[in-house]
Short mmCIF file of C-alpha atoms and ligand atoms in Angstrom, two decimals:
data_model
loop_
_atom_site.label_atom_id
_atom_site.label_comp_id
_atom_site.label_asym_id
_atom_site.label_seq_id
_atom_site.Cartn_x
_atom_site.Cartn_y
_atom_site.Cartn_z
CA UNK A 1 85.06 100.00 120.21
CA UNK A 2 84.82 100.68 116.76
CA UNK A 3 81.98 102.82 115.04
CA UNK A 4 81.80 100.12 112.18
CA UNK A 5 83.51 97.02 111.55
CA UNK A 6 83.79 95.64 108.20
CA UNK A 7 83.92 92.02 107.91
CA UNK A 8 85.25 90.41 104.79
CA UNK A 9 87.94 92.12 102.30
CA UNK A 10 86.72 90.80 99.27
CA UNK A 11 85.51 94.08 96.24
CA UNK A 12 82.31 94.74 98.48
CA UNK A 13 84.20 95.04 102.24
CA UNK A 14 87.01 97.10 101.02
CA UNK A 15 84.99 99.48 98.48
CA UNK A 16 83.13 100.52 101.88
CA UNK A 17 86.53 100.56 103.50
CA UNK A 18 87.11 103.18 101.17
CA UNK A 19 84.32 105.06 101.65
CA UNK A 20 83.93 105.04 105.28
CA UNK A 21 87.65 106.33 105.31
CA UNK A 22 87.30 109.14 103.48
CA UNK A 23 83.91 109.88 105.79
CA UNK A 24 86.62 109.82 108.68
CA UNK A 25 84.38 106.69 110.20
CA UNK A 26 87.88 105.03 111.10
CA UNK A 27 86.91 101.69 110.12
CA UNK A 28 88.50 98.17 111.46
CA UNK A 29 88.40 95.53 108.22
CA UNK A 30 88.43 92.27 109.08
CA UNK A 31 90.12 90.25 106.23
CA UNK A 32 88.61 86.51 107.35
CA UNK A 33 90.71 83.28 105.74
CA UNK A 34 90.52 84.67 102.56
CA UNK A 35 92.40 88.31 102.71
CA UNK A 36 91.52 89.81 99.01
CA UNK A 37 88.06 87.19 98.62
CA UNK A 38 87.77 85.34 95.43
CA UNK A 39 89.31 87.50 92.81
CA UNK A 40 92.67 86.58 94.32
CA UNK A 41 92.23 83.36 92.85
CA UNK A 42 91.55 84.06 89.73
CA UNK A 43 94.56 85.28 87.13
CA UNK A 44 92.97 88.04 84.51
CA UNK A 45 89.90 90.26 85.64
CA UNK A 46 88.80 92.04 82.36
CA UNK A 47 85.25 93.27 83.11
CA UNK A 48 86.42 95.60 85.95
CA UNK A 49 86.05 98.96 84.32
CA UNK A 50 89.16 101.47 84.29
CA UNK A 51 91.57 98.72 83.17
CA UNK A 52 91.60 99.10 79.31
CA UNK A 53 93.86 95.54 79.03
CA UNK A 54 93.02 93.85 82.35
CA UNK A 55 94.19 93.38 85.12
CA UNK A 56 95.32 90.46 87.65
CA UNK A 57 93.00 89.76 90.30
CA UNK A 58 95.63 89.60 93.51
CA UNK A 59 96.91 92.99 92.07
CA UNK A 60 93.35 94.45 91.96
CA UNK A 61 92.67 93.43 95.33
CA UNK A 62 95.95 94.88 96.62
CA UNK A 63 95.32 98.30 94.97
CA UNK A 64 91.83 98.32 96.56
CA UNK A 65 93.14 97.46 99.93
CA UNK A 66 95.87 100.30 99.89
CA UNK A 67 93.39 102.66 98.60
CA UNK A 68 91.22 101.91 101.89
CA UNK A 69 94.67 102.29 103.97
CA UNK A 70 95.72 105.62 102.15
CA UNK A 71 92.41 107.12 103.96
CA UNK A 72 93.03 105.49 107.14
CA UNK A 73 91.16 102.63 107.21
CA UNK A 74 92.75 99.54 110.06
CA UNK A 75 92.91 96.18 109.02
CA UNK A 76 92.93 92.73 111.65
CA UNK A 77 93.77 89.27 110.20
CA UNK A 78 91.52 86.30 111.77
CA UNK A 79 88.15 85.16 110.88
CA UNK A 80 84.86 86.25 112.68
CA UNK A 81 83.72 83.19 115.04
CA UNK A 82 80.48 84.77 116.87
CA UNK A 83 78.76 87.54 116.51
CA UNK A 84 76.49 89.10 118.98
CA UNK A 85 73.42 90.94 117.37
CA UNK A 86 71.45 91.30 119.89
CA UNK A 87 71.77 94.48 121.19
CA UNK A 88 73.92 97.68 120.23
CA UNK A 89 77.18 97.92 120.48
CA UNK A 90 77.41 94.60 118.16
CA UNK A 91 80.01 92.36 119.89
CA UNK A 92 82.33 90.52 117.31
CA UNK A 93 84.88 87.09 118.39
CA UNK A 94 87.68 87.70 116.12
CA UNK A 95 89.60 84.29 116.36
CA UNK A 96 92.88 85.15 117.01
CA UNK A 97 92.07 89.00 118.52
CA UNK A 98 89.44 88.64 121.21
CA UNK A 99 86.06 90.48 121.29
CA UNK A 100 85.70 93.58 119.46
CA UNK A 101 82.93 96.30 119.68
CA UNK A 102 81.13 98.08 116.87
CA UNK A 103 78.07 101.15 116.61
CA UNK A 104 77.57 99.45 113.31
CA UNK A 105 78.65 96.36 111.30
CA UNK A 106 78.82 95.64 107.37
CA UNK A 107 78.98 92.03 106.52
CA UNK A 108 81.02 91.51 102.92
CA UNK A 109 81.38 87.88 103.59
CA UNK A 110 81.16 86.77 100.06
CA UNK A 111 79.42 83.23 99.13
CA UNK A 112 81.74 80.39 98.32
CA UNK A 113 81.15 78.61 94.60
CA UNK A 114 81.42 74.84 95.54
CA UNK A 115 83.41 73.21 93.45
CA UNK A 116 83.37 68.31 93.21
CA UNK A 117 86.20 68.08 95.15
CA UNK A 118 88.43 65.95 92.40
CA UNK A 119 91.78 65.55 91.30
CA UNK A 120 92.88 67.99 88.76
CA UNK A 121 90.27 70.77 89.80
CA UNK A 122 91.44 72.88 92.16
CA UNK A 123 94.67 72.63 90.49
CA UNK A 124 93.34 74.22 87.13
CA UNK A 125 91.17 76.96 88.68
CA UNK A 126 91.87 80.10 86.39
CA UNK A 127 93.31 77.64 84.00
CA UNK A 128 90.57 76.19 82.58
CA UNK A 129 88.25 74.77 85.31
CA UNK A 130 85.91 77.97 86.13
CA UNK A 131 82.79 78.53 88.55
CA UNK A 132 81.52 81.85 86.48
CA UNK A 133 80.62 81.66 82.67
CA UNK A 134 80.15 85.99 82.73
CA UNK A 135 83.63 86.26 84.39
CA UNK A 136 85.96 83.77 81.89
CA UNK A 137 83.19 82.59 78.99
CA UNK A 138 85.23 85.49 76.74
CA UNK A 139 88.27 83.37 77.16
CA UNK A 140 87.09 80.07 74.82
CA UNK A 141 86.51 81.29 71.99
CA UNK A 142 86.01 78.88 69.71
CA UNK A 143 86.97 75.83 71.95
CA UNK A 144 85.06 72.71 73.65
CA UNK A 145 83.69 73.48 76.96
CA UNK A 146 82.00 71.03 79.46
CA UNK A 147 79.27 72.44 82.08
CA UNK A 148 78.80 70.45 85.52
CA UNK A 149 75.18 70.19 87.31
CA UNK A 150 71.76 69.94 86.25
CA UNK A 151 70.25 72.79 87.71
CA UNK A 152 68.87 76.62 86.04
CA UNK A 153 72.23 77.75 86.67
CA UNK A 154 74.18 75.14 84.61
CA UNK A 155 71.48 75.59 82.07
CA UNK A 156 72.14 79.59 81.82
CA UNK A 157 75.57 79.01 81.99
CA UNK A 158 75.69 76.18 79.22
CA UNK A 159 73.40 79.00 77.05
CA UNK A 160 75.78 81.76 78.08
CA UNK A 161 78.68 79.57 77.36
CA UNK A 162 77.70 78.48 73.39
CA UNK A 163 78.11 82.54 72.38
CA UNK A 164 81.98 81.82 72.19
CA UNK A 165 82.24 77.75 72.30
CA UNK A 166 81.97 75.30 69.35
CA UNK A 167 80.07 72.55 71.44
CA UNK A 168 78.91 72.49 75.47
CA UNK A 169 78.64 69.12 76.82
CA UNK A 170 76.30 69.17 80.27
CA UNK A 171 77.72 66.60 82.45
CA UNK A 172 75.49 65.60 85.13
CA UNK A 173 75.49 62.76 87.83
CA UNK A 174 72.25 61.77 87.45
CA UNK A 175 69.81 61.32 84.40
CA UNK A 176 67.40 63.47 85.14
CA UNK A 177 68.17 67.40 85.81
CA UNK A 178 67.37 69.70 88.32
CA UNK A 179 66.68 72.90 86.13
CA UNK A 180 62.97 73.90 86.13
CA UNK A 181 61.23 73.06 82.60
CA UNK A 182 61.50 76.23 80.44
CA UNK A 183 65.53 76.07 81.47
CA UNK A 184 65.98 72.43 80.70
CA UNK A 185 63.71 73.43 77.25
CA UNK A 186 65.44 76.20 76.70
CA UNK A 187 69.12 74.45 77.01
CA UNK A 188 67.58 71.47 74.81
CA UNK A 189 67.05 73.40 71.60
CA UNK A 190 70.30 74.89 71.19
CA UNK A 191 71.90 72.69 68.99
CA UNK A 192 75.47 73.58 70.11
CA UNK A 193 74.62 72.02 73.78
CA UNK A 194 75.30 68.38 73.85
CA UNK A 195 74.81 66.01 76.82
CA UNK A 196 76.71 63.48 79.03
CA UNK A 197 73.99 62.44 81.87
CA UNK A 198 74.41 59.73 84.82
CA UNK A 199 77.90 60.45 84.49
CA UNK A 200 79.86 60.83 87.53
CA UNK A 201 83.08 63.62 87.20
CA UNK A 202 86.14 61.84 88.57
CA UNK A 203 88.99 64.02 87.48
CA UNK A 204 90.05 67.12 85.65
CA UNK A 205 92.07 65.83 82.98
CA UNK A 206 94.73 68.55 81.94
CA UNK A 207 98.66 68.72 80.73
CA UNK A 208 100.81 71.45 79.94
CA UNK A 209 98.70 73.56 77.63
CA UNK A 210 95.67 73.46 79.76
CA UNK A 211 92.48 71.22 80.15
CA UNK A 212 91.98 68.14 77.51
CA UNK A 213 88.75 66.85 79.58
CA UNK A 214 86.40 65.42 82.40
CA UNK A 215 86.84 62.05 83.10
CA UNK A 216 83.50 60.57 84.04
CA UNK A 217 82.23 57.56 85.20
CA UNK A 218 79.38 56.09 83.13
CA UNK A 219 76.54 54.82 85.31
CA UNK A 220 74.85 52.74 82.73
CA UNK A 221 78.04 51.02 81.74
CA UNK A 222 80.33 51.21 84.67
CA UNK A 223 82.71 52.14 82.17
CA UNK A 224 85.20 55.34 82.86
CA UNK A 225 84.92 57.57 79.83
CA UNK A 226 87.22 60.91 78.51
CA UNK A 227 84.60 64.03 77.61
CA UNK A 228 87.21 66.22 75.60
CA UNK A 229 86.89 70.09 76.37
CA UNK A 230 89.27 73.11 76.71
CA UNK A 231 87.18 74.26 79.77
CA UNK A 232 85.13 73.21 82.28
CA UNK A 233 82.72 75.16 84.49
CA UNK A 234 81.47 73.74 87.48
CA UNK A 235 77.76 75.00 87.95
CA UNK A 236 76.84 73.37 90.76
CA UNK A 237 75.57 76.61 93.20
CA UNK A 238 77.35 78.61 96.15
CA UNK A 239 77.37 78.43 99.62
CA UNK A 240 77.04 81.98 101.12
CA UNK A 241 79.53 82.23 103.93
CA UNK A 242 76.76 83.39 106.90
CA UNK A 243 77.77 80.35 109.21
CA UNK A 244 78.71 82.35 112.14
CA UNK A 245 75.72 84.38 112.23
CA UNK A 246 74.05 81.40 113.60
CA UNK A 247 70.32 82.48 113.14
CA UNK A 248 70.77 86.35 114.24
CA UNK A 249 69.78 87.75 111.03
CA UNK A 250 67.03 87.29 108.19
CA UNK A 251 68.42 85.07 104.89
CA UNK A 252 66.50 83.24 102.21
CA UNK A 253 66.45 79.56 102.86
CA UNK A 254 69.94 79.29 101.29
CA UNK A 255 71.45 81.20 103.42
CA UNK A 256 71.59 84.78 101.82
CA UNK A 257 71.33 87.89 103.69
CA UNK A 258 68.09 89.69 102.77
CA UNK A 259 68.13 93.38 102.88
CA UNK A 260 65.30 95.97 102.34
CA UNK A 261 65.56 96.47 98.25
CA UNK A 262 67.30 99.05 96.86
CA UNK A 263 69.63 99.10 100.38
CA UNK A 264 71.91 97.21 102.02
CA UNK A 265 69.99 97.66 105.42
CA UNK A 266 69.14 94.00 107.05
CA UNK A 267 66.28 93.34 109.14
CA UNK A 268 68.97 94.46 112.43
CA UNK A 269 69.12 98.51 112.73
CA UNK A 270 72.86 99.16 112.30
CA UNK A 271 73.95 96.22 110.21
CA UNK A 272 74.45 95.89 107.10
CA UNK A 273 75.21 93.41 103.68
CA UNK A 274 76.62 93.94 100.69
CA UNK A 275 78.64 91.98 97.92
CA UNK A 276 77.42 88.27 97.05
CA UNK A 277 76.54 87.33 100.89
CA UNK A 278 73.37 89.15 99.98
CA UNK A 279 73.60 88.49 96.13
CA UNK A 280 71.83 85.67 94.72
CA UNK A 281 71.83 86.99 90.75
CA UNK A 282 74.88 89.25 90.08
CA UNK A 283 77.33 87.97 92.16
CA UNK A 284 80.06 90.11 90.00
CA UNK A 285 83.08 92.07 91.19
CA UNK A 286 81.30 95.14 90.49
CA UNK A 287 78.34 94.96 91.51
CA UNK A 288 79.68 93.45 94.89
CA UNK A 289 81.78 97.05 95.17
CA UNK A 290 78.73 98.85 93.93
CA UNK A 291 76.78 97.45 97.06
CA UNK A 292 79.88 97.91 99.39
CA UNK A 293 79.54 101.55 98.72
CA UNK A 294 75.90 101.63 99.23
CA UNK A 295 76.64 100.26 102.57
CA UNK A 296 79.39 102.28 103.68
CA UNK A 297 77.01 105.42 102.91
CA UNK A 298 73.60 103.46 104.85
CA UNK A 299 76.06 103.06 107.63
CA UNK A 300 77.26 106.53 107.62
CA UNK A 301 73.93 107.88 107.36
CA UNK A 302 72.45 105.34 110.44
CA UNK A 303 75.29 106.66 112.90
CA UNK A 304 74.45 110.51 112.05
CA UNK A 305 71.62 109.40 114.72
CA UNK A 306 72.32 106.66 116.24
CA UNK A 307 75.68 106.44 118.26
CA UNK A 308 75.71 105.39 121.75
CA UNK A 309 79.51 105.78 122.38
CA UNK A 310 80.78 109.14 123.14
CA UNK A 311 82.65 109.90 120.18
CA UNK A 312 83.78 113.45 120.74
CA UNK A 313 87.08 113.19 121.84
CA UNK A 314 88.15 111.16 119.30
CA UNK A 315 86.86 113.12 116.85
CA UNK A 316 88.41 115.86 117.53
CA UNK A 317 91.64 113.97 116.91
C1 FAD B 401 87.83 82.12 90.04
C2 FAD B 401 86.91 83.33 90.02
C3 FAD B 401 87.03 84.26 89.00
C4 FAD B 401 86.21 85.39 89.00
N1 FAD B 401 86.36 86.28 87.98
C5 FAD B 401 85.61 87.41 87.99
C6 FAD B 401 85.78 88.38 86.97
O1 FAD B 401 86.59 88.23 86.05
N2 FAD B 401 85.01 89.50 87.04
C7 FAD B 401 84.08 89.69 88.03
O2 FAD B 401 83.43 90.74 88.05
N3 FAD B 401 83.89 88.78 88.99
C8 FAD B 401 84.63 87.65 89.00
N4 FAD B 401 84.44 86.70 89.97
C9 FAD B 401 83.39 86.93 90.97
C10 FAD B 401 83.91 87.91 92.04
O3 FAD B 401 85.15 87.44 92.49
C11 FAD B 401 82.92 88.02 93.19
O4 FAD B 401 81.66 88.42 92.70
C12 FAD B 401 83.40 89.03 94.20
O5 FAD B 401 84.69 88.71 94.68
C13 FAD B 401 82.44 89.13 95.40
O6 FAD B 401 82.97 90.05 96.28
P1 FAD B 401 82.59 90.08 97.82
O7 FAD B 401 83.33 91.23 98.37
O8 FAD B 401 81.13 90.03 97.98
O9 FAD B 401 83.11 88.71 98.43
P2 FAD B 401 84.50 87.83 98.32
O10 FAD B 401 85.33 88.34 97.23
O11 FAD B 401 83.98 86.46 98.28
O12 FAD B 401 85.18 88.16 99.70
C14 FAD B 401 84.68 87.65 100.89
C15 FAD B 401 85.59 88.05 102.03
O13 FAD B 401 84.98 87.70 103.26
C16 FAD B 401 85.93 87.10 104.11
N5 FAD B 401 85.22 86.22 105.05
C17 FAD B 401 84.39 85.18 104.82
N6 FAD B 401 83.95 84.64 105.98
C18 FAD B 401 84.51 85.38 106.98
C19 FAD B 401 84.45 85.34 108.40
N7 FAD B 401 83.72 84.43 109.08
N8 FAD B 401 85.17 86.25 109.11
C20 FAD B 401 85.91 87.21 108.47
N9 FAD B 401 85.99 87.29 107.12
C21 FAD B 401 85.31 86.39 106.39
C22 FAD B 401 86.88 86.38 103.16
O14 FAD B 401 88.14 86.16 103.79
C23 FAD B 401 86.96 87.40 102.03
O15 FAD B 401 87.95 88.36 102.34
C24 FAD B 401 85.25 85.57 90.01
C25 FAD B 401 85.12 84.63 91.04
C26 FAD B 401 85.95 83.52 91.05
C27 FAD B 401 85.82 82.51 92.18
#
């Protein structure tokens, strides 16, 4: 029994590590598939403030995470299978560790960019294939980007993306796009954004000193074509990673947590969401800490009144 569990250990789940810590909550993180979340996969995080040049994502992470064990916060690898929201204490399958209980739970689950799924992708993540224009835009100056998907995302980024690139060529599977009207307009009459539509991405095309292209797939000719770029961003949405709530708590219809605004509170007394599981415009590394601190502090405040485990003896540990 636990009075909060944190699930996820991404910038949102171990900010409120930290803070729940140094309220002498005692916290249990759990660190899911992904110990660190998404800024471990990235190389150079220079928008985090405090670090004048920089600093690598992994080694971020890590200084977070032994910033929340300096104050006493416990950590538990696995992944959370099931949880049980029905009634208080919150029951929690851990896979790998059995069922845990918790007075109060923050979910920091993060939401997962999707990426095609080709050759030569995954491989060049961090560099020069990229899911966030606002985290690694700063790094092509003056280079040939491409953009992937046709929706009002890949039309902001594509926008975003021509304050540092020569040219931005949208590559999109099918002719038409997704984006609503004033997007697609807005995309059309910047003169630096070029287009490559019905084209199909097959492959990442890269060699030693980074990304040369996209190769593509021409629908209209059948023909397999090069588009040249330095970079390419895939825009093509995220998946928030709310799976094993199965139904037990109020999202959007894609799958984002919804909490009261201005909060992290949820629609379930005692549980909370912070970070991009809740996050459908920022989805930054410091806004996602931002929000984990908010919910350490709602959590702290909801179990001033509302424990039902006897707490006394261990706190006066
Ligand atoms: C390649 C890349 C580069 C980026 N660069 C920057 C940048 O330069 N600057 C910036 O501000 N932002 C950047 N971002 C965005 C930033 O990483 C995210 O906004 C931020 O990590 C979100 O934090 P989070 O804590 O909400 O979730 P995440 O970091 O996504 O962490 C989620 C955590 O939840 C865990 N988890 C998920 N499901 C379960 C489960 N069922 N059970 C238990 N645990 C689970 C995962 O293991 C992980 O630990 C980048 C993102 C990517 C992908």
């Amino acid at each position: 029994m636990y009075k909060s569990i944190i699930i996820g250990t991404g910038p949102a789940g171990l900010t409120a590590a930290i803070y729940l810590a140094r309220a002498n909550m005692q916290p249990l993180v759990i660190e899911g598939l992904q110990p660190g979340g998404q800024l471990t996969t990235t190389t150079e995080v220079e928008n985090f403030p405090g670090f004048t040049d920089g600093i690598m994502g992994p080694e971020l992470m890590d200084n977070m995470r032994k910033q929340a064990e300096r104050f006493g916060a416990e950590f538990r690898s696995g992944w959370v299978e099931h949880i049980d929201l029905s009634k208080r204490p919150f029951k929690i399958k851990v896979e790998g560790a059995g069922e845990l209980e918790a007075e109060s739970v923050i979910i920091s689950t993060g939401a997962s960019a999707r990426y095609l799924g080709i050759p030569g992708e995954q491989d060049n993540v961090g560099r020069g294939v990229s899911t966030c224009a606002t985290c690694d835009g700063f790094f092509f100056r003056n280079k040939k980007l491409i953009v992937v998907g046709g929706g009002d995302s890949a039309m902001e980024e594509a926008s975003f993306l021509t304050r540092f690139a020569t040219e931005v060529t949208v590559v999109n599977r099918r002719d038409e796009l997704r984006a609503s009207k004033i997007m697609q307009d807005r995309a059309r009459d910047n003169a630096k954004i070029k287009w490559a539509l019905n084209r199909k991405p097959l492959e990442v095309v890269a060699g030693d000193t980074g990304v040369k292209g996209l190769k593509v797939l021409n629908n209209e000719t059948g023909q397999e074509e090069l588009v040249e770029a330095d970079g390419v961003f895939v825009a093509i949405g995220h998946t928030p990673n709310t799976g094993f709530l199965k139904g037990q708590i109020t999202t959007d219809d894609h799958g984002y947590i919804m909490v009261t605004p201005g909060t992290t509170e949820t629609n379930i007394p005692g549980v909370f969401a912070c970070g991009d599981v809740q996050d459908t415009r920022y989805r930054q590394a410091i806004t996602a800490a931002g929000s984990g601190c908010m919910a350490a502090m709602d959590a702290e405040k909801f179990l001033e009144g509302h424990m039902v485990h006897d707490w006394s003896e261990a706190l006066d540990k």
